[in-house]
Amino acid sequence: MSEESVAEEATAAAVPLVVLKGVNKHFGALHVLQDIDLTIARGEVVVVIGPSGSGKSTLCRTINRLETTDAGSITIDGRPLPQEGKELARLRADVGMVFQSFNLFAHKTVLENVTLGQIKVRRTDRREAEQKARGLLDRVGVGAQADKYPAQLSGGQQQRVAIARALAMDPKVMLFDEPTSALDPEMINEVLEVMQQLARDGMTMVVVTHEMGFARSAANRVVFMADGRIVEEARPDQFFSNPRSDRAKDFLSKILHH
Amino acid sequence: MNVLSDHFAEFREGFLGTVELTGLSGLLALVLGILMAAFRVSPVPALRIFGTAWVTLLRNTPLVLLFLAVTLGLPALGLKGWDSFWLAVLTLGCYTSAFICEAVRSGINSVPVGQAEAARSIGMTFSQTLGQVVLPQATRIAVPPIGSLMIALAKNTAIASGFNVTQLGSVQKSLNADTGYNIYVIFLWIAVCYIIITLAISGLFRLLENRLAVAR
Ligand SMILES: Nc1ncnc2c1ncn2[C@@H]1O[C@H](COP(=O)(O)OP(=O)(O)O)[C@@H](O)[C@H]1O
Ligand SMILES: [Mg+2]
């Protein structure tokens, strides 16, 4: 490797992967995101936590521009998010997203769900795409379901397929919006385990979740949101044992002792 | 003396005229209707406005007025030399496309919006999302109403007989002049011809519905 490319890689690694600066958004009169500043480094796992309606989903969705913003800037890997169009589509392919309600393509088989983006967006040859899809499906533990339709799978299996679908695009960062909230308790762990493995493999992740266990074991940082603001940021052990803000104390007391 | 066997050639010509007119304007209506539905859900405001205007204008104009506007208006605008058959295809196709657009749009709205968001978030463009994810699933909901619209179209072709297009309606006009036949019998045979066409259309769409149901 030449010195130049080493230097380039070094600077690339120094640039944070996701940077939000002064992001504001309204839904009509509701100021749902207020002056959000958030920087996510390569390989970092950030858990976003906070009461319902505080703007966590909206924050997640602005990062791949499923929601537009009113003010502020968002950059992914040093590049600002472009306007809706081909260029935005290209950038979105680098940002994986996993939804609370799975959102698998109902008319396609599990395998087709994982190959569609590769074939249509990355222009990968079908053979190669299927091979990669099978590898990913095995990795998330649903390899045997490849030829079934989403409706024939359990919630936990569907969510793991959704993770494989996002991974198939080789994303630089993965966004998870309450990935286990729609699942029966016995299926939560199988999804969390896949996410934990991803985190260990060095994937950059933004995870909206109330799963304390995951936050403690996998997160580098916890971001606490309330009323459209980031109220507190801390290491998970600090945040859970010794929250600084009253809002966080109040919130934790509600979810920890019921 | 049987009017059908005596004038079989006229009946056949009228029947084929109606079938051709229905088929071609139906095809045009489908293409335009799907295009307008895509316009109406597109992220580009100008396209949305165009689609909405198209539907509002064509859906709310009586078909006869539309025929008049096209057959008298286009030549007045200098577009002479169009065959009356193709003018009828144009008129019927545009008119029906407004209704097809709305049937397709209700199909589009039946597809959970989360799937379109998932498609966009893996980097698919608007047209890929529509073509690969939304429309294939919208079809199941849209096919039954489109079948009804095609039957309505087949019957609406009768209006074209007033504008010099050979089809079933014109058989009645030419034979009425011929004395000696019972006018009700003429009508009966024409009605039978229409029933053959409309039943064929419903059969075709029933088949399509069943195929889509099997493919989950
Ligand atoms: N598309 C929308 N239109 C209007 N209001 C919305 C929309 N999406 C979310 N909201 C509102 O914005 C607030 C924040 O929502 P959300 O980001 O989903 O919160 P969270 O994920 O933290 O529960 C809520 O009050 C919600 O009702
Ligand atoms: Mg939410």
Coordinates of C-alpha atoms in Angstrom, one line a residue, chain B residues 115-209:
Chain B
Q115 CA -42.7 -1.1 2.2
A116 CA -42.2 1.9 0.0
E117 CA -40.0 3.4 2.7
A118 CA -38.0 0.2 3.0
A119 CA -37.5 0.2 -0.8
R120 CA -36.3 3.8 -0.7
S121 CA -34.0 3.1 2.2
I122 CA -32.1 0.4 0.3
G123 CA -31.5 3.0 -2.4
M124 CA -34.3 2.3 -4.9
T125 CA -35.4 5.3 -6.9
F126 CA -39.0 6.5 -7.0
S127 CA -39.7 4.6 -10.3
Q128 CA -38.0 1.4 -9.0
T129 CA -40.0 1.6 -5.8
L130 CA -43.2 2.0 -7.8
G131 CA -42.4 -0.6 -10.4
Q132 CA -40.8 -3.3 -8.2
V133 CA -42.6 -3.0 -4.9
V134 CA -45.8 -0.9 -5.0
L135 CA -47.5 -1.6 -8.4
P136 CA -47.1 -5.4 -8.3
Q137 CA -49.0 -5.4 -5.0
A138 CA -51.4 -2.6 -6.0
T139 CA -52.6 -4.8 -9.0
R140 CA -54.5 -7.2 -6.8
I141 CA -56.7 -4.4 -5.5
A142 CA -56.9 -2.5 -8.8
V143 CA -57.8 -5.4 -11.2
P144 CA -61.5 -5.9 -10.2
P145 CA -62.5 -2.2 -10.6
I146 CA -60.5 -2.0 -13.9
G147 CA -62.6 -4.9 -15.1
S148 CA -65.7 -3.0 -14.5
L149 CA -64.2 0.1 -16.2
M150 CA -63.4 -2.0 -19.3
I151 CA -67.0 -3.2 -19.5
A152 CA -68.2 0.3 -19.2
L153 CA -65.8 1.2 -22.0
A154 CA -67.1 -1.5 -24.3
K155 CA -70.6 -0.1 -23.9
N156 CA -69.4 3.5 -24.2
T157 CA -68.1 2.7 -27.7
A158 CA -71.7 2.9 -28.8
I159 CA -71.4 6.7 -28.7
A160 CA -68.7 6.5 -31.4
S161 CA -71.4 5.4 -33.9
G162 CA -72.7 9.0 -33.8
F163 CA -69.2 10.1 -35.0
N164 CA -68.9 8.0 -38.1
V165 CA -67.2 5.0 -36.6
T166 CA -68.4 1.6 -37.8
Q167 CA -69.3 -0.5 -34.8
L168 CA -72.4 -2.2 -33.4
G169 CA -74.4 1.0 -33.0
S170 CA -74.0 1.8 -36.7
V171 CA -75.5 -1.6 -37.7
Q172 CA -78.7 -0.6 -36.1
K173 CA -78.7 2.8 -37.9
S174 CA -78.1 1.2 -41.3
L175 CA -80.6 -1.6 -40.8
N176 CA -83.4 0.7 -39.4
A177 CA -83.5 2.3 -42.8
D178 CA -84.1 -1.1 -44.3
T179 CA -87.8 -1.8 -44.0
G180 CA -89.2 -5.2 -43.4
Y181 CA -87.3 -6.1 -40.3
N182 CA -88.6 -6.0 -36.8
I183 CA -86.7 -3.3 -35.0
Y184 CA -86.8 -5.2 -31.7
V185 CA -85.2 -8.2 -33.3
I186 CA -82.4 -5.9 -34.6
F187 CA -81.9 -4.5 -31.1
L188 CA -81.9 -8.0 -29.6
W189 CA -79.1 -9.2 -31.9
I190 CA -77.1 -6.1 -31.2
A191 CA -77.6 -6.6 -27.4
V192 CA -76.4 -10.2 -27.8
C193 CA -73.2 -9.0 -29.5
Y194 CA -72.6 -6.6 -26.6
I195 CA -73.2 -9.3 -24.1
I196 CA -70.7 -11.6 -25.8
I197 CA -68.1 -8.8 -25.6
T198 CA -68.8 -7.8 -22.0
L199 CA -69.0 -11.4 -20.8
A200 CA -65.6 -12.1 -22.5
I201 CA -64.1 -9.1 -20.6
S202 CA -65.5 -10.2 -17.3
G203 CA -64.2 -13.8 -17.9
L204 CA -60.8 -12.4 -18.8
F205 CA -60.6 -10.3 -15.6
R206 CA -62.0 -13.2 -13.4
L207 CA -59.1 -15.3 -14.8
L208 CA -56.6 -12.5 -14.0
E209 CA -58.0 -12.2 -10.5

